[in-house]
Tab-separated table of C-alpha atoms in Angstrom:
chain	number	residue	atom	x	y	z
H	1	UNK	CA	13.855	-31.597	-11.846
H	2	UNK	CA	15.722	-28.877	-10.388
H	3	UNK	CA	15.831	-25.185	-11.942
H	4	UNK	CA	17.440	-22.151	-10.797
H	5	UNK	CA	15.321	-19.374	-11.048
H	6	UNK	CA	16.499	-15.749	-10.109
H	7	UNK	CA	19.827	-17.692	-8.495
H	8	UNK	CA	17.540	-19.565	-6.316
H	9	UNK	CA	16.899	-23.675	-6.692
H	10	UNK	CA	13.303	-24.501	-7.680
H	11	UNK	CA	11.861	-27.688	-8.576
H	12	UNK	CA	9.429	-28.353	-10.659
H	13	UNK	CA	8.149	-31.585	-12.369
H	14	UNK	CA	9.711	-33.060	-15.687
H	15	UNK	CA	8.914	-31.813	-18.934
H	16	UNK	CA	6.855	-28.652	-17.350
H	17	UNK	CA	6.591	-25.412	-19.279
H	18	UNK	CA	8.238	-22.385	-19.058
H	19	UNK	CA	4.229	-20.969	-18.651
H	20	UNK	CA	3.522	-23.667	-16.011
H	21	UNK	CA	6.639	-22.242	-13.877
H	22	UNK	CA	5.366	-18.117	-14.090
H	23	UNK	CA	1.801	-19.875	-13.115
H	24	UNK	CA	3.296	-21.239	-10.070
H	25	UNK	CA	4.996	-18.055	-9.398
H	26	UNK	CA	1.644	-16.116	-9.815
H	27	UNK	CA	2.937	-13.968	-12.757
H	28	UNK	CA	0.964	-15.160	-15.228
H	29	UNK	CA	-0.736	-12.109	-16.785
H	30	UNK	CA	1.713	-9.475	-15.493
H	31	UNK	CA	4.360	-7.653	-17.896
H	32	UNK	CA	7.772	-10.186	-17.282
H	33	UNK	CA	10.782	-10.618	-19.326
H	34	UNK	CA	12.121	-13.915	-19.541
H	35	UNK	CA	15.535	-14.703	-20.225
H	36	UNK	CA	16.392	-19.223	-20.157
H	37	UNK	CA	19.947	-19.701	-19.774
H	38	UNK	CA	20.968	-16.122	-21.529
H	39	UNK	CA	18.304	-16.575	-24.057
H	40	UNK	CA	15.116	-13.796	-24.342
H	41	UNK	CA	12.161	-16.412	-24.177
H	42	UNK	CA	9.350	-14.134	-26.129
H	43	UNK	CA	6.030	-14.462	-24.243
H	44	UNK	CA	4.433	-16.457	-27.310
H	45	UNK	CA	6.535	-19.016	-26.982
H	46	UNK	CA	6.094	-19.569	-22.781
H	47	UNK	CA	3.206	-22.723	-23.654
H	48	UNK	CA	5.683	-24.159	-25.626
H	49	UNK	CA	8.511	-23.696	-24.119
H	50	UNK	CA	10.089	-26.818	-22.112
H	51	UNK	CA	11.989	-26.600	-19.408
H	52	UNK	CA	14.734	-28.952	-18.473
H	53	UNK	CA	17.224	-30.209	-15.424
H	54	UNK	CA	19.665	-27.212	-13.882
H	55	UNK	CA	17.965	-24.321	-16.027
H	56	UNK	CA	19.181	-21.178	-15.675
H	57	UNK	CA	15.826	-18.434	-15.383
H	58	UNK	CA	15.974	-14.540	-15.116
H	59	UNK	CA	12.619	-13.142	-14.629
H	60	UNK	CA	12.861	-9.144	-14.234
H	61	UNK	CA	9.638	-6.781	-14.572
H	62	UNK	CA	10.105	-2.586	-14.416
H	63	UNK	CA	9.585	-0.973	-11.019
H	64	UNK	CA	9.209	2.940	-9.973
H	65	UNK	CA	10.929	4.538	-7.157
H	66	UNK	CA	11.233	3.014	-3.425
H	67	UNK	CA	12.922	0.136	-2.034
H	68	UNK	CA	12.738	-2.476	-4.900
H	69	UNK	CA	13.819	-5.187	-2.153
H	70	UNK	CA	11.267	-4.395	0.362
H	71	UNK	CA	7.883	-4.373	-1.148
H	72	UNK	CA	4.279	-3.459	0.460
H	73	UNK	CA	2.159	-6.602	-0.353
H	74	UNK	CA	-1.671	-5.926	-0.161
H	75	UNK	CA	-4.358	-8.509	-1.314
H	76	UNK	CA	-1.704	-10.616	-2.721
H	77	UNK	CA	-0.268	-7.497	-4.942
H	78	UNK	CA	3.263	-6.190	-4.864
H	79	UNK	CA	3.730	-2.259	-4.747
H	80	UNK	CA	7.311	-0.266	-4.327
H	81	UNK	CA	5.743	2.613	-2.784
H	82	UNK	CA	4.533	2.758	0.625
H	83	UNK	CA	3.041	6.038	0.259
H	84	UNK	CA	-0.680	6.506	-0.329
H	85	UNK	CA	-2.629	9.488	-1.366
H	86	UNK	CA	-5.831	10.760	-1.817
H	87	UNK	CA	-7.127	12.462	-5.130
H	88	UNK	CA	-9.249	15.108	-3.261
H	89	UNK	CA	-9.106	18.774	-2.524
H	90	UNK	CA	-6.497	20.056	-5.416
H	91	UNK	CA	-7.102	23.041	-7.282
H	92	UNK	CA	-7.649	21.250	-10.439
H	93	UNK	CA	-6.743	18.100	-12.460
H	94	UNK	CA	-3.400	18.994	-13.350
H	95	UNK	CA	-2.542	19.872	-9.710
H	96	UNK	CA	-3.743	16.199	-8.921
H	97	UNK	CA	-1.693	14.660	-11.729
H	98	UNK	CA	1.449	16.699	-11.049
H	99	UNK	CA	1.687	16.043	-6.905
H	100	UNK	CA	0.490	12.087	-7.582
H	101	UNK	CA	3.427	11.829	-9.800
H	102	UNK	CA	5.977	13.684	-7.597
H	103	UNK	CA	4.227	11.797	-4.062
H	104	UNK	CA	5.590	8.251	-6.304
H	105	UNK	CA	2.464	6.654	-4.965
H	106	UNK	CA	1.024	3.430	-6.546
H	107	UNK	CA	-2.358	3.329	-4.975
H	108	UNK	CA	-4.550	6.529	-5.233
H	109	UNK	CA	-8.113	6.588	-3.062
H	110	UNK	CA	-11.342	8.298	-4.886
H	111	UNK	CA	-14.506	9.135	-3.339
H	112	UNK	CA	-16.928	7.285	-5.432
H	113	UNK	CA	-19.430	9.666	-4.728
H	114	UNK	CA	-17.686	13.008	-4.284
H	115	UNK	CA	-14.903	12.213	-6.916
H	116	UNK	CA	-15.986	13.377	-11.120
H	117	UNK	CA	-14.327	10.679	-12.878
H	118	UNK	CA	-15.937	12.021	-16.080
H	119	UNK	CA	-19.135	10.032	-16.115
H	120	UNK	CA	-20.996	13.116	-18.064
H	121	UNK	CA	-19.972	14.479	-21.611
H	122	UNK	CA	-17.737	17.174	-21.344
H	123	UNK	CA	-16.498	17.231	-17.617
H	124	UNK	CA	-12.792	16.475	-17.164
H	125	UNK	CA	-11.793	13.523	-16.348
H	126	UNK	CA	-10.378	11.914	-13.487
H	127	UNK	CA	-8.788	8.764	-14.958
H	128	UNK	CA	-7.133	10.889	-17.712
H	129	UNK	CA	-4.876	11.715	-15.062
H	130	UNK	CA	-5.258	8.673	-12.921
H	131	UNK	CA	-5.089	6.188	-15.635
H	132	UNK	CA	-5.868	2.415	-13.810
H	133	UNK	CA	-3.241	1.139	-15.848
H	134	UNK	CA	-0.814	3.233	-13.744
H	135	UNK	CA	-2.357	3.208	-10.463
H	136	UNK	CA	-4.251	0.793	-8.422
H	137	UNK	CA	-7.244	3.083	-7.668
H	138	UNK	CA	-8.414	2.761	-4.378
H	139	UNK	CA	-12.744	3.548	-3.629
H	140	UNK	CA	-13.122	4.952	-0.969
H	141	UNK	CA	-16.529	5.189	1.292
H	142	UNK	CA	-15.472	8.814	2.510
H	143	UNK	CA	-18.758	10.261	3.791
H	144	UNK	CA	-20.215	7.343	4.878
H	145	UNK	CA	-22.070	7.708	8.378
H	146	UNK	CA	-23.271	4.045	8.397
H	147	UNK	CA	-22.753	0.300	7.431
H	148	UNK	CA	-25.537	0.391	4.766
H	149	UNK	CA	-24.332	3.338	3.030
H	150	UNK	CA	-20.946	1.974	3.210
H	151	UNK	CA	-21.447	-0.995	1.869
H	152	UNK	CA	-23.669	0.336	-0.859
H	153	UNK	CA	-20.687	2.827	-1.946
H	154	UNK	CA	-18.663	-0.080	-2.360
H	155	UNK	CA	-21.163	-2.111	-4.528
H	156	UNK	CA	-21.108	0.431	-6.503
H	157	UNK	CA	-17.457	1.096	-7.179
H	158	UNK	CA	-16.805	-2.274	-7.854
H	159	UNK	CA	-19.415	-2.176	-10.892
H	160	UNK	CA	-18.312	1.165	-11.702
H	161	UNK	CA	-14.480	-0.084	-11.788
H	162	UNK	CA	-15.161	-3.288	-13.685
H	163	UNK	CA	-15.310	-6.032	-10.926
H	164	UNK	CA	-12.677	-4.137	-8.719
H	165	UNK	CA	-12.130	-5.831	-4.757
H	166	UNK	CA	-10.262	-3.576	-3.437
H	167	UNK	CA	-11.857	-1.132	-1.485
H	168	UNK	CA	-10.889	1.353	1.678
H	169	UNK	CA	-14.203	1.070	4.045
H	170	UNK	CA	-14.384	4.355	5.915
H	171	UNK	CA	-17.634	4.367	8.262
H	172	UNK	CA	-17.720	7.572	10.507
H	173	UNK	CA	-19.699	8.394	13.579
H	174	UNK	CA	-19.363	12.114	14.309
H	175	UNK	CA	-19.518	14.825	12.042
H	176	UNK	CA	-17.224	17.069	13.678
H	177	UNK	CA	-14.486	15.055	14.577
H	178	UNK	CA	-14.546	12.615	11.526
H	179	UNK	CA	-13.443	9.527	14.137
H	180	UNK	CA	-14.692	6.338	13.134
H	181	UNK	CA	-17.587	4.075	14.299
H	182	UNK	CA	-16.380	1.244	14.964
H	183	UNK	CA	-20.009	-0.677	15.558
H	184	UNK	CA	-20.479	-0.070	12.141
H	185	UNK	CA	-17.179	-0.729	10.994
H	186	UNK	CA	-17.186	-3.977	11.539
H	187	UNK	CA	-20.651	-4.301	10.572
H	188	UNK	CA	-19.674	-3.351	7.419
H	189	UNK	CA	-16.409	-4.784	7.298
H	190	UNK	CA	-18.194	-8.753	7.901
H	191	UNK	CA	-20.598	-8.188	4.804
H	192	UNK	CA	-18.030	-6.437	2.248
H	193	UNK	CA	-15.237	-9.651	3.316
H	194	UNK	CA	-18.241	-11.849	2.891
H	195	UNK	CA	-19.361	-11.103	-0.387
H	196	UNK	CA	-15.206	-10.809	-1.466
H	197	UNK	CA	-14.367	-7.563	-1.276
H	198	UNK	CA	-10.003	-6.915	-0.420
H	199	UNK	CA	-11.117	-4.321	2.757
H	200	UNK	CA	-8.443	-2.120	3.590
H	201	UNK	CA	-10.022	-0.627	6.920
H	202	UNK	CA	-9.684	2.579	8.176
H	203	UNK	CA	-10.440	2.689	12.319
H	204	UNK	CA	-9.276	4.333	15.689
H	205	UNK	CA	-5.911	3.537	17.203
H	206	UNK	CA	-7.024	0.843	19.663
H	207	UNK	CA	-5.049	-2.197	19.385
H	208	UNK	CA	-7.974	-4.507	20.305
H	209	UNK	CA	-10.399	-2.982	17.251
H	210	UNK	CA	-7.802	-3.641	15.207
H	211	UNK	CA	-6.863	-7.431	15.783
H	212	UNK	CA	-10.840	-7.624	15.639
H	213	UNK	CA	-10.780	-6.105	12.052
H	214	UNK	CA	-8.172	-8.203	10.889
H	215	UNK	CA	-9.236	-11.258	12.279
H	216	UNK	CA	-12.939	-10.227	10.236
H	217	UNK	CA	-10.352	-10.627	7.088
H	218	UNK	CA	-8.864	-7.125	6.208
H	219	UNK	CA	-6.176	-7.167	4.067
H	220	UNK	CA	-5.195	-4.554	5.575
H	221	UNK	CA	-5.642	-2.013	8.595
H	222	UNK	CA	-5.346	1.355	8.799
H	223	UNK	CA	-5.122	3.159	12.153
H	224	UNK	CA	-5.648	6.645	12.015
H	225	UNK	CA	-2.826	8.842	13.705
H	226	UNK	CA	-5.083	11.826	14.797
H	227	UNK	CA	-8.531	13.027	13.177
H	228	UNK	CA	-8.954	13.011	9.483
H	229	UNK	CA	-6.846	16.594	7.997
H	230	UNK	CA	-6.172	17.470	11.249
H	231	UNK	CA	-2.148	17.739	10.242
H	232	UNK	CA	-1.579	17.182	14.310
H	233	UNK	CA	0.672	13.588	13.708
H	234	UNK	CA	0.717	10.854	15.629
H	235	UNK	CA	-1.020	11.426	18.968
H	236	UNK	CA	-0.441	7.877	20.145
H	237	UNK	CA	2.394	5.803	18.886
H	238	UNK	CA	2.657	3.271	21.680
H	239	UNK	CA	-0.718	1.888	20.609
H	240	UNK	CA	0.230	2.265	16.901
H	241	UNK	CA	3.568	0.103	18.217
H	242	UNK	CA	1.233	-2.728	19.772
H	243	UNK	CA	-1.014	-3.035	16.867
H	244	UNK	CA	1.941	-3.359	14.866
H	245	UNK	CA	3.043	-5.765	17.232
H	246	UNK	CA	0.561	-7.990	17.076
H	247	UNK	CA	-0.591	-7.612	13.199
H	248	UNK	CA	0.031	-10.122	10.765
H	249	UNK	CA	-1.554	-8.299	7.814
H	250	UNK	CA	0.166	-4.560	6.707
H	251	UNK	CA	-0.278	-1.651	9.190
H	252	UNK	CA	-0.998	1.524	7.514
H	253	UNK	CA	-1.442	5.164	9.363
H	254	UNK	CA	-4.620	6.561	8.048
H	255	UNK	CA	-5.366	10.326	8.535
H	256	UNK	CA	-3.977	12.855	10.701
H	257	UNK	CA	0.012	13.461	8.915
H	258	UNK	CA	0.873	17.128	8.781
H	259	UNK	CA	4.471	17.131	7.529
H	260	UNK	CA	7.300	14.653	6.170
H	261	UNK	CA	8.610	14.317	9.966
H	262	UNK	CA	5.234	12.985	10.825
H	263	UNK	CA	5.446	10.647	7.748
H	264	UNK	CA	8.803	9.591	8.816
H	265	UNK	CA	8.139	9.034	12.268
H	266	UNK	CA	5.022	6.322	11.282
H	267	UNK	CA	7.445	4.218	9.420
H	268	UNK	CA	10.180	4.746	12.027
H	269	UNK	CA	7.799	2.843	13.984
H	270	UNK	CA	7.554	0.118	11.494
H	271	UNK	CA	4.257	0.735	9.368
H	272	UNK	CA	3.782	-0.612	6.273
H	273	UNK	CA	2.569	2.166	4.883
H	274	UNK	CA	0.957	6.001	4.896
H	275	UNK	CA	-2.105	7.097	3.386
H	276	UNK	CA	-2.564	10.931	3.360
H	277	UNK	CA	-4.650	13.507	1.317
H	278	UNK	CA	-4.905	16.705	3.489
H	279	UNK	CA	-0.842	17.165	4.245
H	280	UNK	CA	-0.201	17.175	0.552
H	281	UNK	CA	-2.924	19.084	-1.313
H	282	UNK	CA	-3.553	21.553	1.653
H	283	UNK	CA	-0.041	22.275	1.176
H	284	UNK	CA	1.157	25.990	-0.383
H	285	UNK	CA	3.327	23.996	-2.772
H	286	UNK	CA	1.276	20.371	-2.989
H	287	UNK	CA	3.478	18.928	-5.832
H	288	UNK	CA	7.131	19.906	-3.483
H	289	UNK	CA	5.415	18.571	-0.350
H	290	UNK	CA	4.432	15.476	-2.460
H	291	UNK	CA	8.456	15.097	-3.407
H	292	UNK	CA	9.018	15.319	0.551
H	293	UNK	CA	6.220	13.295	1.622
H	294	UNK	CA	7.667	10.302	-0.527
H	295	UNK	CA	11.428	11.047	0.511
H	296	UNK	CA	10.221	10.999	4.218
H	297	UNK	CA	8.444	7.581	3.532
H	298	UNK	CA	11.993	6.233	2.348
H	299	UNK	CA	13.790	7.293	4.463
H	300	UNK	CA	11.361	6.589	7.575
H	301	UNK	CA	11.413	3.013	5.968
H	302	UNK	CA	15.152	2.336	6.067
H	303	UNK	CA	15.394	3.895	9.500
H	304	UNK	CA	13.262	1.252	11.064
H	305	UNK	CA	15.134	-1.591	9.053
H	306	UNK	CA	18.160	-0.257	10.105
H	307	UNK	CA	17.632	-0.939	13.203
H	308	UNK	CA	17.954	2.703	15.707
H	309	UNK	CA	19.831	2.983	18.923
H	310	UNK	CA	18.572	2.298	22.139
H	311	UNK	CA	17.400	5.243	24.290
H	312	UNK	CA	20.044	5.969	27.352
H	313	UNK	CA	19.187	8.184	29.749
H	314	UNK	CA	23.111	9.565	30.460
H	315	UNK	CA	25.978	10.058	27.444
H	316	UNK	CA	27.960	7.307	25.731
H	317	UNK	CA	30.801	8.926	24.017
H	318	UNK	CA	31.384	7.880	20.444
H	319	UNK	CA	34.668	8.599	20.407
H	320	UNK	CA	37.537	6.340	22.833
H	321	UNK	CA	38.285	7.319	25.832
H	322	UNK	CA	41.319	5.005	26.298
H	323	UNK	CA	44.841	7.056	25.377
H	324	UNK	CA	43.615	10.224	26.180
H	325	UNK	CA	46.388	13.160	26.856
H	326	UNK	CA	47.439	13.116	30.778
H	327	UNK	CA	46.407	9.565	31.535
C-alpha cells in the first residue's frame, strides 16, 4: 500500500503497523510525535495501530540550534550542530557548563583518564553538567603515545559509559608537537573497528592517511588543521580540500582553530564539522567565544552551500555598464 509520510510516498506492506513503519525508519526508541491523518497517535498505541492505503503521517521530533535541514550524520546518528568541543581546561564546572551551552554543541569529548566525572564521593561531577541524556559524550584517548594504551583507554570508556561505541582515537608520537602517529593510528584504529567500536579518528592532513583510515572503517575522520591548541588555523587547506574530495564518510577539522574566522573558513571549505577545545576555553571570555565559535560554524556552513564566487584575477563590475552618461 502506499502512505505518505512527511509529504513524501512510502510503501509499505498491507495491514503493517504504525510501529513497523518508525522501525523501518530507524526511530524506534527515539522521542517522535506522531500525528495519522491530523490525529496525535500516542506512542502506546504504535503496536496496535494499523495503517491503511493513502495515509497521511507527520512525524516531527525537537531539535536545538543549526541548520535543521542539513544534518551531521555520524555512526548512523543525526546531530544539528556541527560544532564539537572539548570539556578540558575551564576554570571550573560551571565555566564548562555555561560555554558548552552557548558553543550549541551536541557531542562533547572527555579524557577518560584526565577528565573527574565524579567517580569518588564528594568530587564534582562532570555529567551533572554534561548530562548523556543531553550530549553524546565523546571518550577521548588524549594522552595516548601508543596503540596499546589507546586501545586500552577505549575499553575502558566503553565499560565506564555503559556499552558506549563511539570513541575519538587520538594516538600521538611527539611530545612537543602533539602530531599524530600515524603507524599506530591505524594500528589502533584496525583493532578498536574490529572489536565494534564507531572510531572517529583524529590524524595529520595527508589525504592518503586519511582514505587509509576510512577505508579501515572510521565513521569518521578528523584532520587536524595545525598542532593540537596551537590557535595558528588552517596551515593547509588544499589538502584538507582533497581529503574532502575524496571522503565518503564526514570530514571534521581536529585541532589547531584559534578564532571564529578560522572556524568559518573549515566549513567554507566544506567540512562536516569542527572539533575544538583550546580556542574556546583558552579564551578571556570562553562562554562569548563559544556564542561566536557556533555562529561562525553556521555561517561557514551556509557559505559553502551557497555556493561562493569564482576567484578573478581583474574587476567585474556589479553594477551595468550599458547607458552610462556620455555614451
Amino acid at each position: 500500500m502506499q502512505l505518505t509520510v512527511n509529504g513524501k510516498i512510502r510503501s509499505m506492506h498491507n495491514q503493517a503497523t504504525l510501529s513497523e513503519l518508525i522501525a523501518e525508519l530507524e526511530l524506534t526508541g527515539k522521542r517522535i510525535a506522531v500525528e495519522l491523518n491530523r490525529e496525535i497517535i500516542p506512542q502506546s498505541r504504535f503496536d496496535s495501530q494499523r495503517l491503511q492505503e493513502n495515509d497521511k503521517i507527520e512525524i516531527v521530533h525537537a531539535i536545538g540550534g543549526g541548520q535543521s535541514g542539513d544534518p551531521l550524520v555520524i555512526a548512523g546518528k543525526t546531530y544539528q550542530s556541527r560544532l564539537l568541543v572539548g570539556s578540558g581546561k575551564y576554570r571550573d564546572l560551571q565555566e564548562t557548563k555555561l560555554a558548552t551551552e552557548a558553543s550549541g554543541a551536541e557531542i562533547v569529548t572527555i579524557a577518560i583518564r584526565r577528565s573527574n566525572i565524579g567517580q569518588n564521593p564528594g568530587e564534582p561531577n562532570l555529567l551533572d553538567v554534561l548530562p548523556p541524556e543531553r550530549y553524546t559524550l565523546l571518550p577521548n584517548t588524549a594522552g595516548c603515545y601508543s596503540a596499546e594504551e589507546a586501545v586500552r583507554t577505549c575499553r575502558l570508556a566503553r565499560e565506564l559509559l555503559g556499552g558506549h561505541n563511539l570513541v575519538k582515537l587520538e594516538v600521538l608520537g611527539d611530545v612537543r608537537t602533539l602530531l599524530p602517529d600515524i603507524i599506530a593510528t591505524l594500528e589502533a584504529t584496525r583493532t578498536l573497528v574490529s572489536e565494534g567500536f564507531d572510531v572517529m579518528v583524529y590524524t595529520n592532513d595527508d589525504p592518503i592517511i586519511a582514505k587509509r583510515l576510512e577505508e579501515l572503517g572510521c565513521v569518521a575522520v578528523m584532520p587536524l588543521a595545525a598542532p593540537i591548541g596551537s590557535g595558528l588555523g588552517i596551515r593547509n587547506p588544499y589538502n584538507i580540500l582533497t581529503i574532502l574530495e575524496n571522503a565518503k564518510v564526514p570530514i571534521l577539522v581536529d585541532a589547531g582553530v584559534g578564532t571564529a574566522s578560522d572556524a568559518a573558513i573549515a566549513m567554507e571549505l566544506g567540512c562536516d564539522g569542527v572539533l575544538m577545545n583550546t580556542a574556546i576555553a583558552g579564551a578571556q571570555n570562553p562562554v562569548l567565544m563559544a556564542s561566536a565559535m557556533r555562529k561562525a560554524i553556521e555561517a561557514g556552513r551556509e557559505a559553502f552551500r551557497a555556493g561562493r564566487i569564482p576567484r578573478k584575477r581583474f574587476a567585474s563590475a556589479s553594477s551595468p555598464v550599458d547607458g552610462l552618461i556620455g555614451e
